[in-house]
Amino acid sequence: LEKPWRVVTWDIRTYRPLNSSVTQARVLLIGAVGAGKSSFFNSLNSIFRGHVTSQAISGSCSTSLTTQAGREGKPLPLILCDTMGLEQNVGAGLDIDDISNILKGHLPDRYQFNPSVPLQSEAHGFCKSPGLKDKIHCVTYVLDASKISIMSTKMEEKLKTIRRKVNLMGKIPQLVLLTKVDEVCSLVKEDIRNVYRSSYIRDVEAATRVGVPLSCIIPVKNYSQELELETDIDILLLSAAVQMLRFLKKLQ
């Protein structure tokens, strides 16, 4: 495209969330196995650590690799809540019945997800009276750009069912993180700065699959093979984090 479909400032700036009773925004990451949830967690964590790191196990396989993830070091105004990956088969992956408890803040820290047994109120650590700081403030669906066109009907329905559950919880902002954008467009692979000049990335079916407007689609490239941080990759990752942080305004 001659004109970018979204304007991004390609330099790193310092963003500070507005003062609020909630000092850290809790962002729930939801996506299929291998979509890039843990890789996004690791990539963002790498930026703040100053080097590429893998705090949460990530990779692609037939079942979920990640059941929990945490952050260390200086607290950031953003808490990424990683979950077990979604799977199309019943009784596998993240249980949809767990979603409501997660959104309401009942989920114990470092909870071990069990697809066959949804979270019960009798579970150890179950938070019976969660405060605003314990609840989810933003839901982010993580979609693999290279697999959207072949997404199964079952998986699409699962995503829409989750979206309906989120809608019933009130005005919880919902975003879509579009990962692996460099794998679906040669221009972007050549230069990540071309991501907003790519008509392919703009026209990918992520918005319709989940049911969100294009303005809620955020393309990123996670660190995977790289050994050192790259500024342009950092910019896209931080842009995604900034969009999440901006929703802190809704918590005041």
PDB file of C-alpha atoms in Angstrom, residues 1-247:
ATOM      1  CA  LEU A   1       0.000   0.000   0.000  1.00  0.00           C
ATOM      2  CA  GLU A   2       1.192   3.525  -0.815  1.00  0.00           C
ATOM      3  CA  LYS A   3      -0.385   4.881   2.361  1.00  0.00           C
ATOM      4  CA  PRO A   4      -0.179   2.921   5.657  1.00  0.00           C
ATOM      5  CA  TRP A   5      -3.552   1.721   6.960  1.00  0.00           C
ATOM      6  CA  ARG A   6      -2.417   2.690  10.469  1.00  0.00           C
ATOM      7  CA  VAL A   7       0.160   5.228  11.636  1.00  0.00           C
ATOM      8  CA  VAL A   8       2.854   4.083  14.047  1.00  0.00           C
ATOM      9  CA  THR A   9       5.695   6.187  15.438  1.00  0.00           C
ATOM     10  CA  TRP A  10       8.782   4.061  14.948  1.00  0.00           C
ATOM     11  CA  ASP A  11      10.662   5.154  18.037  1.00  0.00           C
ATOM     12  CA  ILE A  12      10.427   4.133  21.667  1.00  0.00           C
ATOM     13  CA  ARG A  13       8.658   6.547  23.993  1.00  0.00           C
ATOM     14  CA  THR A  14       7.796   6.295  27.665  1.00  0.00           C
ATOM     15  CA  TYR A  15       4.096   5.781  28.335  1.00  0.00           C
ATOM     16  CA  ARG A  16       2.604   6.232  31.774  1.00  0.00           C
ATOM     17  CA  PRO A  17      -0.929   5.119  32.635  1.00  0.00           C
ATOM     18  CA  LEU A  18      -3.230   7.571  34.366  1.00  0.00           C
ATOM     19  CA  ASN A  19      -3.508   7.409  38.135  1.00  0.00           C
ATOM     20  CA  SER A  20      -6.118   4.917  39.212  1.00  0.00           C
ATOM     21  CA  SER A  21      -7.122   2.775  42.150  1.00  0.00           C
ATOM     22  CA  VAL A  22      -5.955  -0.057  39.919  1.00  0.00           C
ATOM     23  CA  THR A  23      -2.192   0.247  39.519  1.00  0.00           C
ATOM     24  CA  GLN A  24      -1.815  -2.777  37.266  1.00  0.00           C
ATOM     25  CA  ALA A  25      -4.067  -3.734  34.363  1.00  0.00           C
ATOM     26  CA  ARG A  26      -4.800  -7.453  34.226  1.00  0.00           C
ATOM     27  CA  VAL A  27      -4.871  -8.670  30.628  1.00  0.00           C
ATOM     28  CA  LEU A  28      -6.171 -12.149  29.844  1.00  0.00           C
ATOM     29  CA  LEU A  29      -4.504 -13.865  26.877  1.00  0.00           C
ATOM     30  CA  ILE A  30      -6.735 -16.373  25.074  1.00  0.00           C
ATOM     31  CA  GLY A  31      -5.778 -18.357  22.009  1.00  0.00           C
ATOM     32  CA  ALA A  32      -5.277 -21.741  20.403  1.00  0.00           C
ATOM     33  CA  VAL A  33      -2.303 -23.957  21.163  1.00  0.00           C
ATOM     34  CA  GLY A  34       0.709 -22.540  19.303  1.00  0.00           C
ATOM     35  CA  ALA A  35      -0.909 -19.175  18.510  1.00  0.00           C
ATOM     36  CA  GLY A  36       1.836 -17.258  20.306  1.00  0.00           C
ATOM     37  CA  LYS A  37       0.428 -16.415  23.746  1.00  0.00           C
ATOM     38  CA  SER A  38       3.481 -17.496  25.700  1.00  0.00           C
ATOM     39  CA  SER A  39       5.795 -16.155  23.001  1.00  0.00           C
ATOM     40  CA  PHE A  40       4.161 -12.730  23.347  1.00  0.00           C
ATOM     41  CA  PHE A  41       4.592 -12.957  27.119  1.00  0.00           C
ATOM     42  CA  ASN A  42       8.257 -13.867  26.656  1.00  0.00           C
ATOM     43  CA  SER A  43       8.825 -11.214  23.981  1.00  0.00           C
ATOM     44  CA  LEU A  44       7.386  -8.389  26.064  1.00  0.00           C
ATOM     45  CA  ASN A  45       9.267  -9.674  29.090  1.00  0.00           C
ATOM     46  CA  SER A  46      12.462  -9.687  27.019  1.00  0.00           C
ATOM     47  CA  ILE A  47      12.121  -5.980  26.275  1.00  0.00           C
ATOM     48  CA  PHE A  48      11.932  -5.090  29.955  1.00  0.00           C
ATOM     49  CA  ARG A  49      14.745  -7.505  30.810  1.00  0.00           C
ATOM     50  CA  GLY A  50      16.979  -6.040  28.098  1.00  0.00           C
ATOM     51  CA  HIS A  51      17.653  -9.365  26.396  1.00  0.00           C
ATOM     52  CA  VAL A  52      15.753 -12.209  24.741  1.00  0.00           C
ATOM     53  CA  THR A  53      14.445 -14.547  27.418  1.00  0.00           C
ATOM     54  CA  SER A  54      11.977 -17.403  27.885  1.00  0.00           C
ATOM     55  CA  GLN A  55      10.351 -17.185  31.288  1.00  0.00           C
ATOM     56  CA  ALA A  56       7.223 -19.042  30.151  1.00  0.00           C
ATOM     57  CA  ILE A  57       7.725 -22.206  28.119  1.00  0.00           C
ATOM     58  CA  SER A  58       6.606 -21.705  24.541  1.00  0.00           C
ATOM     59  CA  GLY A  59       6.495 -23.818  21.443  1.00  0.00           C
ATOM     60  CA  SER A  60       4.127 -25.613  19.110  1.00  0.00           C
ATOM     61  CA  CYS A  61       2.830 -29.104  19.826  1.00  0.00           C
ATOM     62  CA  SER A  62      -0.377 -31.119  19.916  1.00  0.00           C
ATOM     63  CA  THR A  63      -1.274 -30.081  23.464  1.00  0.00           C
ATOM     64  CA  SER A  64      -0.707 -27.026  25.628  1.00  0.00           C
ATOM     65  CA  LEU A  65       2.779 -26.443  26.986  1.00  0.00           C
ATOM     66  CA  THR A  66       1.910 -23.598  29.305  1.00  0.00           C
ATOM     67  CA  THR A  67      -0.361 -23.900  32.321  1.00  0.00           C
ATOM     68  CA  GLN A  68       0.992 -20.993  34.309  1.00  0.00           C
ATOM     69  CA  ALA A  69       3.266 -17.966  33.958  1.00  0.00           C
ATOM     70  CA  GLY A  70       4.484 -15.285  36.286  1.00  0.00           C
ATOM     71  CA  ARG A  71       6.560 -12.115  36.249  1.00  0.00           C
ATOM     72  CA  GLU A  72       9.640 -11.327  38.288  1.00  0.00           C
ATOM     73  CA  GLY A  73      11.584  -8.166  38.978  1.00  0.00           C
ATOM     74  CA  LYS A  74      10.182  -4.634  39.173  1.00  0.00           C
ATOM     75  CA  PRO A  75       6.368  -4.590  38.936  1.00  0.00           C
ATOM     76  CA  LEU A  76       5.004  -3.183  35.675  1.00  0.00           C
ATOM     77  CA  PRO A  77       1.604  -1.515  35.200  1.00  0.00           C
ATOM     78  CA  LEU A  78       0.585  -4.565  33.175  1.00  0.00           C
ATOM     79  CA  ILE A  79      -0.094  -8.126  34.298  1.00  0.00           C
ATOM     80  CA  LEU A  80      -0.354 -10.682  31.494  1.00  0.00           C
ATOM     81  CA  CYS A  81      -2.538 -13.613  32.525  1.00  0.00           C
ATOM     82  CA  ASP A  82      -1.521 -16.572  30.398  1.00  0.00           C
ATOM     83  CA  THR A  83      -3.928 -19.483  30.046  1.00  0.00           C
ATOM     84  CA  MET A  84      -3.956 -23.022  28.753  1.00  0.00           C
ATOM     85  CA  GLY A  85      -4.372 -23.007  24.977  1.00  0.00           C
ATOM     86  CA  LEU A  86      -7.767 -23.436  23.351  1.00  0.00           C
ATOM     87  CA  GLU A  87      -8.370 -26.696  21.522  1.00  0.00           C
ATOM     88  CA  GLN A  88     -11.302 -27.565  19.298  1.00  0.00           C
ATOM     89  CA  ASN A  89     -12.063 -30.924  20.896  1.00  0.00           C
ATOM     90  CA  VAL A  90     -14.395 -31.106  23.894  1.00  0.00           C
ATOM     91  CA  GLY A  91     -12.558 -31.829  27.143  1.00  0.00           C
ATOM     92  CA  ALA A  92      -9.241 -30.541  25.804  1.00  0.00           C
ATOM     93  CA  GLY A  93      -7.524 -27.215  26.368  1.00  0.00           C
ATOM     94  CA  LEU A  94      -8.948 -24.312  28.358  1.00  0.00           C
ATOM     95  CA  ASP A  95     -12.463 -25.054  29.639  1.00  0.00           C
ATOM     96  CA  ILE A  96     -14.897 -22.333  28.572  1.00  0.00           C
ATOM     97  CA  ASP A  97     -16.625 -22.657  31.946  1.00  0.00           C
ATOM     98  CA  ASP A  98     -13.415 -21.379  33.560  1.00  0.00           C
ATOM     99  CA  ILE A  99     -13.624 -18.102  31.626  1.00  0.00           C
ATOM    100  CA  SER A 100     -16.278 -16.500  33.844  1.00  0.00           C
ATOM    101  CA  ASN A 101     -14.323 -17.289  37.018  1.00  0.00           C
ATOM    102  CA  ILE A 102     -11.164 -15.869  35.468  1.00  0.00           C
ATOM    103  CA  LEU A 103     -12.918 -12.658  34.389  1.00  0.00           C
ATOM    104  CA  LYS A 104     -14.497 -12.175  37.811  1.00  0.00           C
ATOM    105  CA  GLY A 105     -11.142 -12.525  39.566  1.00  0.00           C
ATOM    106  CA  HIS A 106     -11.843 -15.803  41.367  1.00  0.00           C
ATOM    107  CA  LEU A 107      -8.790 -17.506  39.880  1.00  0.00           C
ATOM    108  CA  PRO A 108      -5.996 -18.289  42.382  1.00  0.00           C
ATOM    109  CA  ASP A 109      -2.500 -17.104  41.445  1.00  0.00           C
ATOM    110  CA  ARG A 110      -0.559 -19.734  39.451  1.00  0.00           C
ATOM    111  CA  TYR A 111      -3.679 -21.868  39.121  1.00  0.00           C
ATOM    112  CA  GLN A 112      -3.114 -25.159  37.305  1.00  0.00           C
ATOM    113  CA  PHE A 113      -5.743 -25.469  34.583  1.00  0.00           C
ATOM    114  CA  ASN A 114      -7.470 -28.821  34.178  1.00  0.00           C
ATOM    115  CA  PRO A 115      -9.601 -29.182  31.011  1.00  0.00           C
ATOM    116  CA  SER A 116     -11.659 -31.987  32.541  1.00  0.00           C
ATOM    117  CA  VAL A 117     -12.392 -30.192  35.830  1.00  0.00           C
ATOM    118  CA  PRO A 118     -13.497 -26.521  35.747  1.00  0.00           C
ATOM    119  CA  LEU A 119     -12.516 -24.288  38.676  1.00  0.00           C
ATOM    120  CA  GLN A 120     -14.751 -24.887  41.706  1.00  0.00           C
ATOM    121  CA  SER A 121     -15.493 -22.456  44.545  1.00  0.00           C
ATOM    122  CA  GLU A 122     -14.109 -25.046  46.977  1.00  0.00           C
ATOM    123  CA  ALA A 123     -10.723 -25.063  45.254  1.00  0.00           C
ATOM    124  CA  HIS A 124      -7.677 -24.039  47.276  1.00  0.00           C
ATOM    125  CA  GLY A 125      -6.998 -20.326  46.848  1.00  0.00           C
ATOM    126  CA  PHE A 126     -10.387 -19.571  45.265  1.00  0.00           C
ATOM    127  CA  CYS A 127     -10.970 -15.828  45.739  1.00  0.00           C
ATOM    128  CA  LYS A 128     -14.569 -15.525  46.926  1.00  0.00           C
ATOM    129  CA  SER A 129     -14.627 -11.731  47.236  1.00  0.00           C
ATOM    130  CA  PRO A 130     -12.401 -10.351  44.464  1.00  0.00           C
ATOM    131  CA  GLY A 131     -11.740  -6.625  44.228  1.00  0.00           C
ATOM    132  CA  LEU A 132     -11.436  -4.564  41.040  1.00  0.00           C
ATOM    133  CA  LYS A 133      -7.684  -5.152  41.021  1.00  0.00           C
ATOM    134  CA  ASP A 134      -8.272  -8.933  40.915  1.00  0.00           C
ATOM    135  CA  LYS A 135     -10.590  -8.875  37.922  1.00  0.00           C
ATOM    136  CA  ILE A 136      -9.670  -8.980  34.242  1.00  0.00           C
ATOM    137  CA  HIS A 137      -9.567  -5.499  32.724  1.00  0.00           C
ATOM    138  CA  CYS A 138      -8.903  -6.460  29.107  1.00  0.00           C
ATOM    139  CA  VAL A 139      -9.285  -9.670  27.085  1.00  0.00           C
ATOM    140  CA  THR A 140      -6.823 -10.250  24.261  1.00  0.00           C
ATOM    141  CA  TYR A 141      -7.404 -13.005  21.709  1.00  0.00           C
ATOM    142  CA  VAL A 142      -4.123 -14.237  20.242  1.00  0.00           C
ATOM    143  CA  LEU A 143      -4.442 -15.452  16.648  1.00  0.00           C
ATOM    144  CA  ASP A 144      -1.791 -16.938  14.372  1.00  0.00           C
ATOM    145  CA  ALA A 145      -1.961 -14.935  11.121  1.00  0.00           C
ATOM    146  CA  SER A 146      -0.754 -17.945   9.130  1.00  0.00           C
ATOM    147  CA  LYS A 147      -3.632 -20.151  10.315  1.00  0.00           C
ATOM    148  CA  ILE A 148      -6.643 -17.851  10.330  1.00  0.00           C
ATOM    149  CA  SER A 149      -7.740 -18.881   6.835  1.00  0.00           C
ATOM    150  CA  ILE A 150      -7.771 -22.559   7.864  1.00  0.00           C
ATOM    151  CA  MET A 151      -9.312 -22.069  11.302  1.00  0.00           C
ATOM    152  CA  SER A 152     -11.837 -24.813  11.966  1.00  0.00           C
ATOM    153  CA  THR A 153     -15.518 -24.039  12.445  1.00  0.00           C
ATOM    154  CA  LYS A 154     -15.345 -25.549  15.941  1.00  0.00           C
ATOM    155  CA  MET A 155     -12.515 -23.220  16.951  1.00  0.00           C
ATOM    156  CA  GLU A 156     -14.271 -20.195  15.473  1.00  0.00           C
ATOM    157  CA  GLU A 157     -17.429 -21.059  17.403  1.00  0.00           C
ATOM    158  CA  LYS A 158     -15.397 -21.500  20.577  1.00  0.00           C
ATOM    159  CA  LEU A 159     -13.917 -18.018  20.186  1.00  0.00           C
ATOM    160  CA  LYS A 160     -17.328 -16.489  19.571  1.00  0.00           C
ATOM    161  CA  THR A 161     -18.772 -18.310  22.594  1.00  0.00           C
ATOM    162  CA  ILE A 162     -16.001 -16.860  24.738  1.00  0.00           C
ATOM    163  CA  ARG A 163     -16.606 -13.410  23.280  1.00  0.00           C
ATOM    164  CA  ARG A 164     -20.293 -13.670  24.198  1.00  0.00           C
ATOM    165  CA  LYS A 165     -19.328 -14.625  27.763  1.00  0.00           C
ATOM    166  CA  VAL A 166     -17.030 -11.611  27.955  1.00  0.00           C
ATOM    167  CA  ASN A 167     -19.784  -9.338  26.629  1.00  0.00           C
ATOM    168  CA  LEU A 168     -22.120 -10.554  29.375  1.00  0.00           C
ATOM    169  CA  MET A 169     -19.583  -9.460  31.977  1.00  0.00           C
ATOM    170  CA  GLY A 170     -19.960  -5.808  31.052  1.00  0.00           C
ATOM    171  CA  LYS A 171     -17.721  -3.381  29.217  1.00  0.00           C
ATOM    172  CA  ILE A 172     -14.492  -5.367  29.226  1.00  0.00           C
ATOM    173  CA  PRO A 173     -12.318  -4.175  26.312  1.00  0.00           C
ATOM    174  CA  GLN A 174     -11.416  -6.880  23.802  1.00  0.00           C
ATOM    175  CA  LEU A 175      -8.455  -6.859  21.430  1.00  0.00           C
ATOM    176  CA  VAL A 176      -6.982  -9.267  18.900  1.00  0.00           C
ATOM    177  CA  LEU A 177      -3.232  -9.833  18.826  1.00  0.00           C
ATOM    178  CA  LEU A 178      -2.258 -10.971  15.340  1.00  0.00           C
ATOM    179  CA  THR A 179       0.994 -12.930  15.609  1.00  0.00           C
ATOM    180  CA  LYS A 180       3.498 -14.311  13.079  1.00  0.00           C
ATOM    181  CA  VAL A 181       2.725 -11.520  10.591  1.00  0.00           C
ATOM    182  CA  ASP A 182       6.185 -11.941   9.064  1.00  0.00           C
ATOM    183  CA  GLU A 183       5.289 -15.491   8.028  1.00  0.00           C
ATOM    184  CA  VAL A 184       2.329 -14.514   5.848  1.00  0.00           C
ATOM    185  CA  CYS A 185       3.653 -11.513   3.933  1.00  0.00           C
ATOM    186  CA  SER A 186       7.015 -11.331   2.145  1.00  0.00           C
ATOM    187  CA  LEU A 187       7.125  -7.530   2.442  1.00  0.00           C
ATOM    188  CA  VAL A 188       6.761  -7.746   6.200  1.00  0.00           C
ATOM    189  CA  LYS A 189       9.338 -10.545   6.379  1.00  0.00           C
ATOM    190  CA  GLU A 190      11.749  -8.292   4.488  1.00  0.00           C
ATOM    191  CA  ASP A 191      11.076  -5.311   6.766  1.00  0.00           C
ATOM    192  CA  ILE A 192       8.759  -5.403   9.794  1.00  0.00           C
ATOM    193  CA  ARG A 193       8.051  -1.698   9.203  1.00  0.00           C
ATOM    194  CA  ASN A 194       5.961  -2.717   6.206  1.00  0.00           C
ATOM    195  CA  VAL A 195       3.355  -4.322   8.459  1.00  0.00           C
ATOM    196  CA  TYR A 196       0.964  -1.368   8.098  1.00  0.00           C
ATOM    197  CA  ARG A 197       1.629  -1.100   4.365  1.00  0.00           C
ATOM    198  CA  SER A 198       0.588  -4.695   3.778  1.00  0.00           C
ATOM    199  CA  SER A 199      -2.885  -5.090   2.307  1.00  0.00           C
ATOM    200  CA  TYR A 200      -2.696  -8.790   3.195  1.00  0.00           C
ATOM    201  CA  ILE A 201      -2.274  -8.036   6.902  1.00  0.00           C
ATOM    202  CA  ARG A 202      -5.020  -5.420   6.757  1.00  0.00           C
ATOM    203  CA  ASP A 203      -7.454  -7.738   4.994  1.00  0.00           C
ATOM    204  CA  VAL A 204      -6.783 -10.886   7.030  1.00  0.00           C
ATOM    205  CA  GLU A 205     -10.001 -12.318   8.484  1.00  0.00           C
ATOM    206  CA  ALA A 206      -9.064 -11.853  12.151  1.00  0.00           C
ATOM    207  CA  ALA A 207     -11.735  -9.207  12.763  1.00  0.00           C
ATOM    208  CA  THR A 208     -14.594 -11.257  11.320  1.00  0.00           C
ATOM    209  CA  ARG A 209     -13.455 -14.519  12.931  1.00  0.00           C
ATOM    210  CA  VAL A 210     -13.674 -13.036  16.417  1.00  0.00           C
ATOM    211  CA  GLY A 211     -16.195 -10.290  15.749  1.00  0.00           C
ATOM    212  CA  VAL A 212     -14.209  -7.143  16.558  1.00  0.00           C
ATOM    213  CA  PRO A 213     -13.555  -3.996  14.465  1.00  0.00           C
ATOM    214  CA  LEU A 214     -10.286  -3.565  12.547  1.00  0.00           C
ATOM    215  CA  SER A 215      -9.231  -0.893  15.047  1.00  0.00           C
ATOM    216  CA  CYS A 216      -8.966  -3.649  17.673  1.00  0.00           C
ATOM    217  CA  ILE A 217      -6.543  -5.746  15.613  1.00  0.00           C
ATOM    218  CA  ILE A 218      -2.897  -5.370  16.664  1.00  0.00           C
ATOM    219  CA  PRO A 219      -0.265  -7.103  14.492  1.00  0.00           C
ATOM    220  CA  VAL A 220       2.968  -8.150  16.211  1.00  0.00           C
ATOM    221  CA  LYS A 221       6.034 -10.270  15.653  1.00  0.00           C
ATOM    222  CA  ASN A 222       7.195 -12.250  18.655  1.00  0.00           C
ATOM    223  CA  TYR A 223      10.814 -13.113  19.269  1.00  0.00           C
ATOM    224  CA  SER A 224      11.405 -16.684  18.124  1.00  0.00           C
ATOM    225  CA  GLN A 225      14.761 -17.250  16.406  1.00  0.00           C
ATOM    226  CA  GLU A 226      16.397 -13.950  17.328  1.00  0.00           C
ATOM    227  CA  LEU A 227      19.194 -13.864  19.904  1.00  0.00           C
ATOM    228  CA  GLU A 228      19.243 -10.077  20.293  1.00  0.00           C
ATOM    229  CA  LEU A 229      16.495  -7.479  20.669  1.00  0.00           C
ATOM    230  CA  GLU A 230      15.501  -5.477  17.585  1.00  0.00           C
ATOM    231  CA  THR A 231      14.036  -1.990  17.919  1.00  0.00           C
ATOM    232  CA  ASP A 232      11.314  -2.348  15.267  1.00  0.00           C
ATOM    233  CA  ILE A 233      10.058  -5.607  16.765  1.00  0.00           C
ATOM    234  CA  ASP A 234      10.058  -3.929  20.176  1.00  0.00           C
ATOM    235  CA  ILE A 235       7.972  -1.051  18.811  1.00  0.00           C
ATOM    236  CA  LEU A 236       5.147  -3.335  17.663  1.00  0.00           C
ATOM    237  CA  LEU A 237       5.186  -5.282  20.920  1.00  0.00           C
ATOM    238  CA  LEU A 238       5.174  -2.102  23.012  1.00  0.00           C
ATOM    239  CA  SER A 239       2.386  -0.647  20.855  1.00  0.00           C
ATOM    240  CA  ALA A 240       0.277  -3.660  21.798  1.00  0.00           C
ATOM    241  CA  ALA A 241       1.111  -3.161  25.479  1.00  0.00           C
ATOM    242  CA  VAL A 242       0.248   0.533  25.250  1.00  0.00           C
ATOM    243  CA  GLN A 243      -3.182  -0.247  23.793  1.00  0.00           C
ATOM    244  CA  MET A 244      -3.829  -2.527  26.749  1.00  0.00           C
ATOM    245  CA  LEU A 245      -2.615   0.087  29.238  1.00  0.00           C
ATOM    246  CA  ARG A 246      -4.881   2.734  27.770  1.00  0.00           C
ATOM    247  CA  PHE A 247      -7.845   0.742  29.011  1.00  0.00           C
TER     248      PHE A 247
END
